[in-house]
């Protein structure tokens, strides 16, 4: 027992010093998590985050552009076969007005997220991205619109998009196949991530904590993938069941484990852009603050028109009118100040390493 404890704390030290562990070591770190290892990881993660970002918290305005999706991911509330989902697609004017509102509130990054909606063609998206960039040349545009061809990503990049978020969801292909129908594969997801990086995007991967069938070994693989792929951003949030999905009776992921993993990811890539996600704020009322205190440095308040927020329902109970919303930015600023952090008006690009 004593030896196991020593090994646990030694692994924390090793990760802090080398930013790398073996698969077995990651697994050990997760399986034997205790209060002391949590504190140690958290302290090192905060130290690292402060080294690159001081006490700054970056905000991104999240615009949920469409909940139409051709995919049928078993966990997701906007999956194609959910007939109870009230579908919508924002117009170009709607989206530009969200960006303008965000700009006035102090946001310098707009994140356009949506389902894989066939109407969001390259032509439509490139026109949208270049309009946003010409209206707000000092802002970054992040896209999170799923898997597309190399040529499509290239066009989006050429039209001015700066970043792309595409969670890998799980780095284990067997686990991947338990979360997705056959036509969706881990190899294609990973290929997309590599293509995005090659093209020049700042790229974000990520996964859900506590997704059905997830084992510690799976999470260890996720961490090793993050170490090897070295993304600019990483979205990690708890899985939360949605009543109209295959996984409606599964339990939600654990917020504490999620925070523990945020600390680990901060140590794997000390200058990474790491959001405290809306899902974390949904499973725990002070989840986003806890995420920041565990090493995260980004929050993504919702800028979508109020009329569609409830319709972009990925999981049950998604917070959508409280402090996560852009209009309540002043509340968010206060809550960040109360824990010693400052929300800044900044594009919030990744810091250079040394
Ligand atoms: N279609 C794009 C894609 O595939 O990346 C972006 C939209 S997708 C809905 C955004 C993310 O929501 C997914 O990567 C997934 O991790 C997360 N998500 C979906 N359903 C969820 C659930 N039930 N609980 C927590 N997160 C979920």
PDB file of C-alpha atoms in Angstrom, residues 116-255:
ATOM      1  CA  UNK A 116     -22.670  17.881 -39.867  1.00  0.00           C
ATOM      2  CA  UNK A 117     -25.277  19.783 -41.838  1.00  0.00           C
ATOM      3  CA  UNK A 118     -25.100  19.287 -45.617  1.00  0.00           C
ATOM      4  CA  UNK A 119     -26.396  22.828 -46.183  1.00  0.00           C
ATOM      5  CA  UNK A 120     -23.181  24.166 -44.636  1.00  0.00           C
ATOM      6  CA  UNK A 121     -21.294  23.789 -47.919  1.00  0.00           C
ATOM      7  CA  UNK A 122     -17.768  25.083 -48.462  1.00  0.00           C
ATOM      8  CA  UNK A 123     -19.225  27.987 -50.398  1.00  0.00           C
ATOM      9  CA  UNK A 124     -21.633  28.980 -47.608  1.00  0.00           C
ATOM     10  CA  UNK A 125     -19.019  28.603 -44.879  1.00  0.00           C
ATOM     11  CA  UNK A 126     -16.182  30.361 -46.732  1.00  0.00           C
ATOM     12  CA  UNK A 127     -18.464  33.316 -47.427  1.00  0.00           C
ATOM     13  CA  UNK A 128     -19.462  33.378 -43.756  1.00  0.00           C
ATOM     14  CA  UNK A 129     -15.903  33.135 -42.429  1.00  0.00           C
ATOM     15  CA  UNK A 130     -14.583  35.838 -44.766  1.00  0.00           C
ATOM     16  CA  UNK A 131     -17.475  38.144 -43.794  1.00  0.00           C
ATOM     17  CA  UNK A 132     -16.727  37.665 -40.081  1.00  0.00           C
ATOM     18  CA  UNK A 133     -13.026  38.307 -40.680  1.00  0.00           C
ATOM     19  CA  UNK A 134     -13.686  41.440 -42.706  1.00  0.00           C
ATOM     20  CA  UNK A 135     -16.114  42.788 -40.090  1.00  0.00           C
ATOM     21  CA  UNK A 136     -13.721  41.976 -37.226  1.00  0.00           C
ATOM     22  CA  UNK A 137     -10.159  41.650 -38.543  1.00  0.00           C
ATOM     23  CA  UNK A 138      -8.744  41.505 -35.014  1.00  0.00           C
ATOM     24  CA  UNK A 139     -10.780  38.399 -34.135  1.00  0.00           C
ATOM     25  CA  UNK A 140     -10.087  34.704 -34.507  1.00  0.00           C
ATOM     26  CA  UNK A 141     -12.639  32.348 -36.024  1.00  0.00           C
ATOM     27  CA  UNK A 142     -12.809  28.795 -34.708  1.00  0.00           C
ATOM     28  CA  UNK A 143     -14.831  26.158 -36.518  1.00  0.00           C
ATOM     29  CA  UNK A 144     -16.232  22.980 -34.992  1.00  0.00           C
ATOM     30  CA  UNK A 145     -18.259  21.395 -37.751  1.00  0.00           C
ATOM     31  CA  UNK A 146     -17.071  17.808 -37.789  1.00  0.00           C
ATOM     32  CA  UNK A 147     -15.345  15.680 -40.400  1.00  0.00           C
ATOM     33  CA  UNK A 148     -14.752  17.151 -43.857  1.00  0.00           C
ATOM     34  CA  UNK A 149     -12.369  16.466 -46.728  1.00  0.00           C
ATOM     35  CA  UNK A 150      -8.832  17.830 -46.874  1.00  0.00           C
ATOM     36  CA  UNK A 151      -9.894  20.128 -49.732  1.00  0.00           C
ATOM     37  CA  UNK A 152     -12.800  21.466 -47.717  1.00  0.00           C
ATOM     38  CA  UNK A 153     -10.615  22.195 -44.664  1.00  0.00           C
ATOM     39  CA  UNK A 154      -8.100  23.897 -46.974  1.00  0.00           C
ATOM     40  CA  UNK A 155     -10.822  26.160 -48.424  1.00  0.00           C
ATOM     41  CA  UNK A 156     -12.051  27.074 -44.943  1.00  0.00           C
ATOM     42  CA  UNK A 157      -8.505  27.896 -43.866  1.00  0.00           C
ATOM     43  CA  UNK A 158      -7.917  29.982 -47.000  1.00  0.00           C
ATOM     44  CA  UNK A 159     -11.113  31.914 -46.310  1.00  0.00           C
ATOM     45  CA  UNK A 160      -9.635  33.010 -42.972  1.00  0.00           C
ATOM     46  CA  UNK A 161     -10.609  30.415 -40.328  1.00  0.00           C
ATOM     47  CA  UNK A 162      -7.901  30.199 -37.665  1.00  0.00           C
ATOM     48  CA  UNK A 163      -8.765  27.223 -35.493  1.00  0.00           C
ATOM     49  CA  UNK A 164     -10.675  23.944 -35.693  1.00  0.00           C
ATOM     50  CA  UNK A 165     -12.078  21.853 -32.856  1.00  0.00           C
ATOM     51  CA  UNK A 166     -12.637  18.177 -33.546  1.00  0.00           C
ATOM     52  CA  UNK A 167     -12.704  15.979 -30.482  1.00  0.00           C
ATOM     53  CA  UNK A 168     -11.225  12.552 -31.207  1.00  0.00           C
ATOM     54  CA  UNK A 169     -13.881  11.268 -28.700  1.00  0.00           C
ATOM     55  CA  UNK A 170     -11.811   8.203 -27.712  1.00  0.00           C
ATOM     56  CA  UNK A 171      -8.399   7.004 -28.913  1.00  0.00           C
ATOM     57  CA  UNK A 172      -9.428   3.344 -28.725  1.00  0.00           C
ATOM     58  CA  UNK A 173     -11.029   2.016 -31.902  1.00  0.00           C
ATOM     59  CA  UNK A 174     -13.097  -0.661 -30.123  1.00  0.00           C
ATOM     60  CA  UNK A 175     -14.452   1.928 -27.700  1.00  0.00           C
ATOM     61  CA  UNK A 176     -15.048   4.267 -30.666  1.00  0.00           C
ATOM     62  CA  UNK A 177     -17.209   1.617 -32.312  1.00  0.00           C
ATOM     63  CA  UNK A 178     -19.354   1.339 -29.164  1.00  0.00           C
ATOM     64  CA  UNK A 179     -20.131   5.058 -29.313  1.00  0.00           C
ATOM     65  CA  UNK A 180     -20.680   5.446 -33.059  1.00  0.00           C
ATOM     66  CA  UNK A 181     -22.375   3.645 -35.933  1.00  0.00           C
ATOM     67  CA  UNK A 182     -20.200   1.674 -38.348  1.00  0.00           C
ATOM     68  CA  UNK A 183     -19.809   4.413 -40.944  1.00  0.00           C
ATOM     69  CA  UNK A 184     -17.891   6.553 -38.455  1.00  0.00           C
ATOM     70  CA  UNK A 185     -14.357   5.422 -37.675  1.00  0.00           C
ATOM     71  CA  UNK A 186     -11.577   6.507 -35.379  1.00  0.00           C
ATOM     72  CA  UNK A 187      -9.086   6.307 -38.256  1.00  0.00           C
ATOM     73  CA  UNK A 188     -11.020   8.887 -40.274  1.00  0.00           C
ATOM     74  CA  UNK A 189     -11.383  11.161 -37.244  1.00  0.00           C
ATOM     75  CA  UNK A 190      -7.622  10.999 -36.623  1.00  0.00           C
ATOM     76  CA  UNK A 191      -6.866  11.568 -40.297  1.00  0.00           C
ATOM     77  CA  UNK A 192      -9.010  14.716 -40.183  1.00  0.00           C
ATOM     78  CA  UNK A 193      -7.047  15.953 -37.158  1.00  0.00           C
ATOM     79  CA  UNK A 194      -3.749  15.392 -38.949  1.00  0.00           C
ATOM     80  CA  UNK A 195      -5.051  17.113 -42.087  1.00  0.00           C
ATOM     81  CA  UNK A 196      -6.181  20.138 -40.086  1.00  0.00           C
ATOM     82  CA  UNK A 197      -2.775  20.443 -38.467  1.00  0.00           C
ATOM     83  CA  UNK A 198      -0.956  20.054 -41.787  1.00  0.00           C
ATOM     84  CA  UNK A 199      -3.049  22.812 -43.339  1.00  0.00           C
ATOM     85  CA  UNK A 200      -2.044  25.195 -40.554  1.00  0.00           C
ATOM     86  CA  UNK A 201      -5.078  25.402 -38.268  1.00  0.00           C
ATOM     87  CA  UNK A 202      -4.647  25.654 -34.511  1.00  0.00           C
ATOM     88  CA  UNK A 203      -6.257  22.315 -33.756  1.00  0.00           C
ATOM     89  CA  UNK A 204      -8.213  20.996 -30.782  1.00  0.00           C
ATOM     90  CA  UNK A 205      -8.939  17.346 -30.000  1.00  0.00           C
ATOM     91  CA  UNK A 206     -10.640  15.989 -26.877  1.00  0.00           C
ATOM     92  CA  UNK A 207     -12.915  13.425 -25.316  1.00  0.00           C
ATOM     93  CA  UNK A 208     -15.781  12.879 -22.915  1.00  0.00           C
ATOM     94  CA  UNK A 209     -15.084  11.690 -19.380  1.00  0.00           C
ATOM     95  CA  UNK A 210     -17.275   8.785 -18.311  1.00  0.00           C
ATOM     96  CA  UNK A 211     -18.709   7.978 -21.729  1.00  0.00           C
ATOM     97  CA  UNK A 212     -20.416   4.554 -21.782  1.00  0.00           C
ATOM     98  CA  UNK A 213     -18.003   1.587 -21.828  1.00  0.00           C
ATOM     99  CA  UNK A 214     -15.013   3.836 -21.129  1.00  0.00           C
ATOM    100  CA  UNK A 215     -12.253   2.089 -19.159  1.00  0.00           C
ATOM    101  CA  UNK A 216      -9.201   3.584 -17.453  1.00  0.00           C
ATOM    102  CA  UNK A 217      -7.151   2.001 -20.167  1.00  0.00           C
ATOM    103  CA  UNK A 218      -9.163   3.975 -22.728  1.00  0.00           C
ATOM    104  CA  UNK A 219      -8.465   7.215 -20.864  1.00  0.00           C
ATOM    105  CA  UNK A 220      -4.763   6.335 -20.653  1.00  0.00           C
ATOM    106  CA  UNK A 221      -4.826   5.956 -24.447  1.00  0.00           C
ATOM    107  CA  UNK A 222      -6.525   9.351 -24.774  1.00  0.00           C
ATOM    108  CA  UNK A 223      -3.748  10.926 -22.721  1.00  0.00           C
ATOM    109  CA  UNK A 224      -1.043   9.201 -24.751  1.00  0.00           C
ATOM    110  CA  UNK A 225      -2.740  10.343 -27.961  1.00  0.00           C
ATOM    111  CA  UNK A 226      -2.777  13.935 -26.678  1.00  0.00           C
ATOM    112  CA  UNK A 227       0.899  13.615 -25.783  1.00  0.00           C
ATOM    113  CA  UNK A 228       1.787  12.326 -29.275  1.00  0.00           C
ATOM    114  CA  UNK A 229      -0.506  14.550 -31.333  1.00  0.00           C
ATOM    115  CA  UNK A 230       0.317  17.681 -29.322  1.00  0.00           C
ATOM    116  CA  UNK A 231      -2.841  19.686 -30.102  1.00  0.00           C
ATOM    117  CA  UNK A 232      -3.087  23.434 -29.566  1.00  0.00           C
ATOM    118  CA  UNK A 233      -6.380  22.981 -27.687  1.00  0.00           C
ATOM    119  CA  UNK A 234      -8.132  20.145 -25.895  1.00  0.00           C
ATOM    120  CA  UNK A 235     -11.812  19.873 -24.938  1.00  0.00           C
ATOM    121  CA  UNK A 236     -12.464  17.524 -22.025  1.00  0.00           C
ATOM    122  CA  UNK A 237     -15.906  17.414 -20.461  1.00  0.00           C
ATOM    123  CA  UNK A 238     -18.084  14.856 -18.698  1.00  0.00           C
ATOM    124  CA  UNK A 239     -20.459  12.711 -20.725  1.00  0.00           C
ATOM    125  CA  UNK A 240     -24.068  13.581 -19.815  1.00  0.00           C
ATOM    126  CA  UNK A 241     -26.960  11.371 -20.939  1.00  0.00           C
ATOM    127  CA  UNK A 242     -29.670  12.692 -23.258  1.00  0.00           C
ATOM    128  CA  UNK A 243     -33.178  11.318 -22.929  1.00  0.00           C
ATOM    129  CA  UNK A 244     -33.601  10.635 -26.671  1.00  0.00           C
ATOM    130  CA  UNK A 245     -30.437   8.629 -27.182  1.00  0.00           C
ATOM    131  CA  UNK A 246     -29.301   5.032 -26.870  1.00  0.00           C
ATOM    132  CA  UNK A 247     -27.459   6.026 -23.695  1.00  0.00           C
ATOM    133  CA  UNK A 248     -30.386   7.676 -21.929  1.00  0.00           C
ATOM    134  CA  UNK A 249     -30.031   5.447 -18.853  1.00  0.00           C
ATOM    135  CA  UNK A 250     -26.268   5.731 -18.505  1.00  0.00           C
ATOM    136  CA  UNK A 251     -24.811   7.796 -15.717  1.00  0.00           C
ATOM    137  CA  UNK A 252     -22.999  11.084 -16.212  1.00  0.00           C
ATOM    138  CA  UNK A 253     -19.221  11.400 -16.024  1.00  0.00           C
ATOM    139  CA  UNK A 254     -17.519  12.434 -12.816  1.00  0.00           C
ATOM    140  CA  UNK A 255     -16.610  16.128 -12.419  1.00  0.00           C
TER     141      UNK A 255
END
